[in-house]
Short mmCIF file of C-alpha atoms and ligand atoms in Angstrom, two decimals:
data_model
loop_
_atom_site.label_atom_id
_atom_site.label_comp_id
_atom_site.label_asym_id
_atom_site.label_seq_id
_atom_site.Cartn_x
_atom_site.Cartn_y
_atom_site.Cartn_z
CA MET A 217 20.64 15.72 -11.36
CA ASN A 218 21.15 17.33 -14.76
CA ILE A 219 18.29 16.49 -17.11
CA VAL A 220 19.07 15.82 -20.78
CA ASP A 221 15.85 15.95 -22.79
CA LEU A 222 16.29 14.28 -26.15
CA ARG A 223 12.67 13.49 -26.76
CA SER A 224 12.38 16.29 -29.33
CA ASP A 225 13.64 19.70 -30.33
CA THR A 226 10.04 20.86 -29.59
CA VAL A 227 11.05 20.86 -25.88
CA THR A 228 13.47 23.77 -26.37
CA GLN A 229 12.89 26.72 -24.09
CA PRO A 230 13.29 30.33 -25.25
CA THR A 231 16.72 31.83 -24.82
CA PRO A 232 17.22 34.73 -22.34
CA GLU A 233 17.51 37.06 -25.40
CA MET A 234 14.17 35.89 -26.58
CA ARG A 235 12.57 36.49 -23.21
CA ASP A 236 13.94 40.06 -23.21
CA ALA A 237 12.66 40.66 -26.79
CA MET A 238 9.22 39.28 -25.75
CA ALA A 239 8.97 41.58 -22.77
CA ALA A 240 9.93 44.60 -24.90
CA ALA A 241 7.81 43.75 -27.97
CA VAL A 242 5.62 46.47 -29.48
CA VAL A 243 2.30 44.87 -30.29
CA GLY A 244 -1.02 45.52 -31.97
CA ASP A 245 -4.11 43.64 -33.16
CA ASP A 246 -2.87 41.14 -35.69
CA VAL A 247 -6.32 40.22 -37.01
CA MET A 248 -6.34 43.84 -38.14
CA GLU A 249 -2.83 43.27 -39.40
CA GLU A 250 -1.56 45.98 -37.01
CA ASP A 251 0.99 44.16 -35.00
CA PRO A 252 4.32 45.64 -36.07
CA THR A 253 6.36 42.83 -34.58
CA ILE A 254 4.39 40.18 -36.41
CA ASN A 255 4.52 42.15 -39.58
CA ARG A 256 8.28 42.36 -39.29
CA LEU A 257 8.64 38.60 -38.53
CA GLN A 258 6.43 37.70 -41.53
CA ALA A 259 8.41 39.95 -43.84
CA MET A 260 11.72 38.48 -42.54
CA ALA A 261 10.39 34.91 -42.93
CA ALA A 262 9.13 35.55 -46.50
CA GLU A 263 12.54 36.95 -47.41
CA ARG A 264 14.40 33.97 -45.91
CA MET A 265 12.08 31.65 -47.87
CA GLY A 266 12.31 33.62 -51.04
CA LYS A 267 8.57 34.15 -51.14
CA GLU A 268 6.34 37.27 -51.34
CA ALA A 269 4.54 36.95 -48.04
CA GLY A 270 4.42 35.14 -44.77
CA LEU A 271 1.75 34.29 -42.13
CA LEU A 272 2.45 33.58 -38.51
CA VAL A 273 0.51 30.56 -37.32
CA PRO A 274 0.39 28.94 -33.84
CA SER A 275 1.93 25.64 -34.90
CA GLY A 276 3.48 23.65 -37.69
CA THR A 277 0.33 21.52 -37.80
CA MET A 278 -1.79 24.62 -38.37
CA GLY A 279 0.62 25.91 -41.06
CA ASN A 280 0.36 22.65 -42.98
CA LEU A 281 -3.41 22.44 -42.56
CA ALA A 282 -3.95 26.02 -43.65
CA ALA A 283 -1.70 25.45 -46.65
CA VAL A 284 -3.49 22.28 -47.80
CA LEU A 285 -6.91 23.93 -47.21
CA ALA A 286 -5.87 27.03 -49.22
CA HIS A 287 -4.55 24.87 -52.06
CA CYS A 288 -7.33 22.27 -52.26
CA GLY A 289 -11.08 22.15 -52.19
CA ARG A 290 -13.20 19.32 -50.83
CA GLY A 291 -12.63 16.01 -52.69
CA ASP A 292 -9.31 17.24 -54.10
CA GLU A 293 -6.30 15.05 -53.71
CA VAL A 294 -2.83 15.61 -52.21
CA ILE A 295 0.07 13.28 -53.03
CA LEU A 296 2.23 12.73 -49.97
CA GLY A 297 4.48 10.19 -48.32
CA ASN A 298 3.21 7.36 -46.11
CA LEU A 299 5.66 8.57 -43.43
CA ALA A 300 4.86 12.26 -43.86
CA HIS A 301 4.17 14.11 -40.61
CA THR A 302 1.00 15.50 -42.22
CA PHE A 303 -0.23 11.99 -42.88
CA LEU A 304 0.81 10.42 -39.64
CA PHE A 305 0.74 12.99 -36.90
CA GLU A 306 -1.63 15.81 -37.71
CA ALA A 307 -4.77 14.05 -36.52
CA GLY A 308 -6.08 13.66 -40.07
CA GLY A 309 -6.90 17.42 -40.08
CA ILE A 310 -6.77 17.74 -43.85
CA ALA A 311 -9.48 15.09 -44.21
CA ALA A 312 -11.53 16.06 -41.14
CA LEU A 313 -11.60 19.81 -41.82
CA GLY A 314 -10.86 20.02 -45.56
CA GLY A 315 -12.36 16.91 -47.05
CA VAL A 316 -8.94 16.50 -48.78
CA HIS A 317 -8.11 13.03 -50.01
CA SER A 318 -4.66 11.72 -49.24
CA HIS A 319 -2.90 9.70 -51.93
CA THR A 320 0.03 8.21 -50.09
CA LEU A 321 3.17 6.93 -51.83
CA PRO A 322 5.97 4.99 -50.01
CA ASN A 323 8.61 7.29 -48.65
CA GLN A 324 12.00 6.07 -49.70
CA PRO A 325 14.63 5.70 -46.99
CA ASP A 326 16.12 9.02 -48.10
CA GLY A 327 12.79 10.81 -47.45
CA THR A 328 11.97 11.28 -51.10
CA LEU A 329 8.98 10.15 -53.08
CA ASN A 330 9.98 8.27 -56.19
CA LEU A 331 9.39 10.58 -59.23
CA GLU A 332 7.83 7.74 -61.27
CA HIS A 333 5.51 6.95 -58.38
CA ILE A 334 4.46 10.62 -58.31
CA HIS A 335 3.95 10.65 -62.00
CA ASP A 336 1.76 7.51 -61.94
CA ALA A 337 -0.24 8.96 -59.00
CA ILE A 338 -1.32 12.05 -60.88
CA ARG A 339 -4.93 11.54 -61.94
CA SER A 340 -6.21 11.99 -65.45
CA GLU A 341 -9.47 13.86 -66.15
CA ASP A 342 -12.24 11.40 -65.34
CA VAL A 343 -15.43 11.92 -63.43
CA HIS A 344 -14.56 8.91 -61.25
CA PHE A 345 -11.39 10.43 -59.93
CA PRO A 346 -10.59 13.10 -57.41
CA VAL A 347 -8.67 15.99 -58.85
CA THR A 348 -4.93 15.95 -58.01
CA ARG A 349 -3.97 19.38 -56.78
CA LEU A 350 -1.03 19.23 -54.61
CA ILE A 351 2.25 17.39 -53.84
CA LEU A 352 3.39 17.61 -50.22
CA LEU A 353 7.05 17.11 -49.34
CA GLU A 354 8.85 17.18 -45.99
CA ASN A 355 12.40 18.53 -45.45
CA THR A 356 14.12 17.52 -43.21
CA HIS A 357 12.13 14.28 -43.14
CA ASN A 358 11.35 13.37 -39.56
CA ARG A 359 10.37 9.70 -39.74
CA CYS A 360 12.93 8.92 -42.37
CA GLY A 361 15.72 9.87 -39.79
CA GLY A 362 15.94 13.61 -40.11
CA VAL A 363 17.25 13.18 -43.63
CA VAL A 364 17.63 16.10 -46.12
CA LEU A 365 15.97 16.32 -49.51
CA GLY A 366 18.64 17.87 -51.87
CA LEU A 367 18.44 20.70 -54.32
CA ASP A 368 18.42 18.48 -57.36
CA TYR A 369 15.52 16.38 -56.09
CA MET A 370 13.47 19.53 -55.25
CA ALA A 371 14.14 20.81 -58.79
CA ARG A 372 13.01 17.56 -60.35
CA VAL A 373 9.73 17.41 -58.36
CA GLY A 374 9.21 21.07 -59.19
CA ALA A 375 9.57 20.41 -62.89
CA LEU A 376 7.12 17.51 -62.71
CA ALA A 377 4.54 19.57 -60.77
CA ARG A 378 4.76 22.44 -63.31
CA GLU A 379 4.29 19.98 -66.19
CA TYR A 380 0.99 18.79 -64.69
CA GLY A 381 -0.14 22.16 -63.27
CA LEU A 382 0.13 20.95 -59.65
CA LYS A 383 1.29 22.97 -56.65
CA ILE A 384 3.87 21.88 -54.09
CA HIS A 385 3.69 22.51 -50.39
CA LEU A 386 6.79 21.89 -48.27
CA ASP A 387 6.49 20.94 -44.66
CA GLY A 388 9.74 22.60 -43.75
CA ALA A 389 9.27 22.29 -40.00
CA ARG A 390 13.03 21.82 -39.83
CA LEU A 391 14.01 23.49 -43.08
CA PHE A 392 16.78 25.41 -41.48
CA ASN A 393 18.31 22.15 -40.36
CA ALA A 394 18.29 21.01 -43.97
CA ALA A 395 19.82 24.27 -45.10
CA ALA A 396 22.51 24.13 -42.43
CA ALA A 397 23.33 20.49 -43.35
CA LEU A 398 23.75 21.36 -47.03
CA GLY A 399 25.42 24.69 -46.33
CA VAL A 400 22.94 26.58 -48.54
CA ALA A 401 20.49 29.35 -47.93
CA ALA A 402 16.94 28.14 -47.04
CA ALA A 403 15.59 29.90 -50.11
CA GLU A 404 17.59 27.54 -52.31
CA LEU A 405 15.47 24.69 -50.98
CA THR A 406 12.18 26.40 -51.47
CA LYS A 407 12.65 27.91 -54.91
CA ASP A 408 10.84 24.97 -56.55
CA VAL A 409 7.90 24.89 -54.11
CA ASP A 410 4.83 27.21 -54.07
CA THR A 411 4.43 27.28 -50.33
CA VAL A 412 6.38 26.33 -47.20
CA THR A 413 5.79 26.07 -43.49
CA PHE A 414 8.77 26.32 -41.15
CA CYS A 415 8.78 26.15 -37.39
CA LEU A 416 10.24 28.75 -35.04
CA SER A 417 9.57 26.52 -32.01
CA LYS A 418 11.78 23.49 -32.70
CA GLY A 419 15.61 23.82 -33.11
CA LEU A 420 15.24 27.59 -33.33
CA CYS A 421 14.09 27.70 -29.71
CA ALA A 422 11.08 30.11 -29.95
CA PRO A 423 8.36 29.10 -27.56
CA VAL A 424 5.50 29.20 -30.11
CA GLY A 425 4.90 29.61 -33.78
CA SER A 426 5.47 28.62 -37.37
CA VAL A 427 5.42 30.72 -40.49
CA LEU A 428 3.62 29.77 -43.69
CA CYS A 429 5.08 31.51 -46.77
CA GLY A 430 4.05 31.84 -50.38
CA SER A 431 2.72 34.35 -52.85
CA THR A 432 0.80 37.43 -51.68
CA GLU A 433 -2.39 36.05 -53.19
CA PHE A 434 -1.94 32.63 -51.47
CA ILE A 435 -1.21 34.13 -48.11
CA HIS A 436 -4.33 36.33 -48.42
CA GLN A 437 -6.34 33.10 -48.85
CA ALA A 438 -4.38 31.35 -46.04
CA ARG A 439 -5.11 34.19 -43.73
CA ARG A 440 -8.89 33.49 -44.18
CA VAL A 441 -8.33 29.82 -43.57
CA ARG A 442 -6.33 30.59 -40.42
CA LYS A 443 -9.25 32.64 -39.22
CA GLN A 444 -11.67 29.76 -39.91
CA LEU A 445 -9.45 27.53 -37.94
CA GLY A 446 -9.43 29.88 -34.94
CA GLY A 447 -5.77 30.78 -35.46
CA GLY A 448 -6.23 34.56 -35.87
CA MET A 449 -4.35 35.93 -32.88
CA ARG A 450 -4.40 39.40 -31.45
CA GLN A 451 -1.29 40.86 -29.67
CA ALA A 452 0.85 37.86 -30.62
CA GLY A 453 3.80 40.13 -31.29
CA VAL A 454 5.03 38.89 -27.95
CA VAL A 455 5.69 35.50 -29.52
CA ALA A 456 6.81 37.00 -32.87
CA ALA A 457 9.52 38.90 -31.01
CA ALA A 458 11.07 35.54 -30.06
CA GLY A 459 10.64 34.40 -33.61
CA ILE A 460 12.68 37.33 -34.86
CA VAL A 461 15.49 36.42 -32.47
CA ALA A 462 15.19 32.82 -33.71
CA LEU A 463 15.65 33.92 -37.30
CA GLU A 464 18.47 36.28 -36.50
CA LYS A 465 20.43 34.28 -34.10
CA MET A 466 19.55 30.62 -34.20
CA THR A 467 19.79 29.31 -37.73
CA GLU A 468 23.58 29.44 -38.19
CA ARG A 469 24.26 27.43 -35.05
CA LEU A 470 22.19 24.40 -36.06
CA VAL A 471 25.34 22.73 -37.36
CA GLU A 472 26.35 22.39 -33.68
CA ASP A 473 23.26 20.26 -33.00
CA HIS A 474 24.12 18.14 -36.05
CA ALA A 475 27.72 17.62 -34.78
CA ARG A 476 26.31 16.52 -31.40
CA ALA A 477 23.90 14.09 -33.02
CA GLN A 478 26.91 12.52 -34.72
CA LYS A 479 28.72 12.36 -31.48
CA LEU A 480 25.69 10.66 -29.86
CA ALA A 481 25.39 8.19 -32.73
CA ARG A 482 29.07 7.33 -32.40
CA GLY A 483 28.80 6.83 -28.62
CA LEU A 484 25.71 4.69 -28.81
CA GLY A 485 27.15 2.77 -31.75
CA GLU A 486 29.79 1.32 -29.39
CA LEU A 487 27.18 -0.19 -27.04
CA ALA A 488 26.52 -3.87 -27.65
CA GLY A 489 22.79 -3.55 -26.65
CA LEU A 490 21.94 -0.99 -29.36
CA VAL A 491 21.69 -0.91 -33.18
CA VAL A 492 22.05 2.64 -34.37
CA GLU A 493 19.97 3.07 -37.48
CA THR A 494 21.49 6.45 -38.29
CA PRO A 495 25.22 5.88 -37.72
CA VAL A 496 25.99 9.23 -39.42
CA PRO A 497 22.92 11.35 -38.75
CA ALA A 498 22.15 13.83 -41.55
CA THR A 499 20.89 16.45 -39.12
CA ASN A 500 19.79 16.47 -35.43
CA MET A 501 18.06 13.10 -35.16
CA VAL A 502 19.36 9.76 -34.07
CA PHE A 503 17.25 6.57 -34.39
CA ALA A 504 18.34 3.38 -32.63
CA ARG A 505 16.74 0.08 -31.65
CA LEU A 506 17.44 -2.50 -29.00
CA ALA A 507 19.60 -5.46 -30.01
CA GLU A 508 17.85 -8.83 -29.82
CA SER A 509 19.87 -9.77 -26.74
CA VAL A 510 18.18 -7.09 -24.61
CA PRO A 511 15.48 -8.74 -22.53
CA PHE A 512 13.23 -5.69 -22.09
CA GLY A 513 11.63 -3.23 -24.48
CA ALA A 514 11.75 0.45 -25.36
CA LYS A 515 9.21 1.55 -22.70
CA GLU A 516 11.21 -0.08 -19.96
CA THR A 517 14.48 1.40 -21.30
CA VAL A 518 12.93 4.84 -21.42
CA ARG A 519 11.82 4.56 -17.79
CA ARG A 520 15.33 3.35 -16.68
CA LEU A 521 17.02 6.17 -18.61
CA ALA A 522 14.74 8.71 -17.04
CA GLU A 523 15.98 7.59 -13.66
CA ARG A 524 19.36 8.70 -14.82
CA GLY A 525 18.13 12.05 -16.03
CA VAL A 526 18.00 11.17 -19.70
CA LYS A 527 14.69 11.53 -21.55
CA VAL A 528 14.31 9.68 -24.89
CA GLY A 529 11.34 9.08 -27.09
CA ALA A 530 10.18 5.53 -27.80
CA THR A 531 9.05 5.31 -31.47
CA GLY A 532 8.27 1.60 -31.44
CA GLU A 533 8.32 -1.56 -29.23
CA ARG A 534 12.13 -1.59 -29.34
CA ARG A 535 12.99 1.64 -31.08
CA PHE A 536 13.94 5.21 -30.02
CA ARG A 537 14.35 8.66 -31.46
CA MET A 538 16.79 11.16 -29.97
CA VAL A 539 16.84 14.78 -31.12
CA THR A 540 19.68 17.20 -30.30
CA HIS A 541 19.04 20.82 -29.79
CA TYR A 542 20.32 24.08 -28.26
CA TRP A 543 19.78 22.95 -24.64
CA VAL A 544 21.84 19.73 -25.02
CA ASP A 545 25.62 20.30 -24.73
CA ASP A 546 28.57 17.92 -25.04
CA ALA A 547 28.27 16.91 -21.37
CA GLY A 548 24.61 16.05 -22.02
CA ILE A 549 25.55 13.71 -24.87
CA GLU A 550 28.11 12.06 -22.69
CA GLN A 551 25.50 11.61 -19.98
CA ALA A 552 23.06 10.10 -22.44
CA VAL A 553 25.65 7.59 -23.76
CA ALA A 554 26.65 6.66 -20.18
CA ALA A 555 23.00 6.17 -19.16
CA PHE A 556 22.30 3.90 -22.09
CA GLY A 557 25.54 2.02 -21.21
CA ALA A 558 24.37 1.59 -17.62
CA VAL A 559 20.78 0.58 -18.48
CA LEU A 560 21.86 -1.89 -21.17
CA GLY A 561 24.71 -3.24 -19.14
CA ALA A 562 27.23 -2.57 -21.86
N1 TLP B 165 6.81 17.00 -34.82
C1 TLP B 165 6.87 16.57 -33.42
C2 TLP B 165 5.79 15.53 -33.11
O1 TLP B 165 4.58 15.93 -33.58
C3 TLP B 165 6.08 14.21 -33.73
C4 TLP B 165 8.29 16.03 -33.15
O2 TLP B 165 8.54 15.85 -31.95
O3 TLP B 165 9.05 15.87 -34.10
N2 TLP B 165 6.08 18.78 -39.38
C5 TLP B 165 7.11 18.06 -38.94
C6 TLP B 165 8.05 17.41 -39.83
C7 TLP B 165 7.20 17.81 -37.52
O4 TLP B 165 8.21 17.04 -37.06
C8 TLP B 165 6.28 18.46 -36.70
C9 TLP B 165 6.29 18.23 -35.18
C10 TLP B 165 5.23 19.20 -37.26
C11 TLP B 165 5.19 19.37 -38.59
C12 TLP B 165 4.19 19.89 -36.41
O5 TLP B 165 4.57 20.92 -35.62
P1 TLP B 165 3.82 21.46 -34.35
O6 TLP B 165 4.17 20.55 -33.24
O7 TLP B 165 4.31 22.83 -34.20
O8 TLP B 165 2.34 21.42 -34.70
#
């Protein structure tokens, strides 16, 4: 049976070209900054992000953590969304390891933080208050439906941050999806932020790795934090080699994943048992929930879909997330819609 894995784009396997590049990679000791393949990847990443320097980290989680720890000291405050991945799904690392205080604001349905809310959250000088240091944004925004924060919004937050002397870190795990959806270069979306993490290992299909980018001075500091976190790697050029293929070959094609997400949403939208929350997905994510008429929940639906070779993530008692990626083709989308139809009897 053909397996269609829509649980996440993190499940993507490296392409044959990546495996060849990994086998052939010239490597060195990266803690000594002597791995030529990593150095090349970091330079390419920095260029694509419009920043001075890049730092390969094992995961998006470590990229965001290293960034927050490099920007903030203990007791400093970061303003971020209540649905931000860093707030919800990074094991509270910024508090546990950095003593950084989260000031959460409600994410709007379009993934943004309201500018007035940000403005009001910025602390004045007072010995009672933590010091506001950082604003953290996410683009595309995962829990808000894979939505894209636009250029205009980024510019407005940038202006506000500059006015108050704050830094901005962007969790751009899927920044290339955002850029593809808008038809702009990724650097357009990062020009108003100080630092950005993007992932090689999601839609771009590399097996491991994210790159944190920023100024040379910032990356120097982040390199020390990465070491503290145990993320200083040695001959990791074998993974960087796949990352180079990811940057060279995989960013342009993300529009195909977006088109398939739309096809999936359309197909599921025709089934009586489902309410599609993202009828026209902005990027590669489709969120849907069970109609009230369905007598069983998301867990049971997931189990029954799996019997038909379709893997879907449950994100609530009656809610699902499906993420399209390189390894899901048109036939896979059709298989997924048919499986939902069979399971829901519609
Ligand atoms: N997200 C994963 C899960 O952790 C939920 C997924 O399947 O979507 N930022 C964003 C916006 C993310 O979606 C993720 C991963 C990360 C950071 C963390 O990346 P990794 O998994 O490399 O630590």
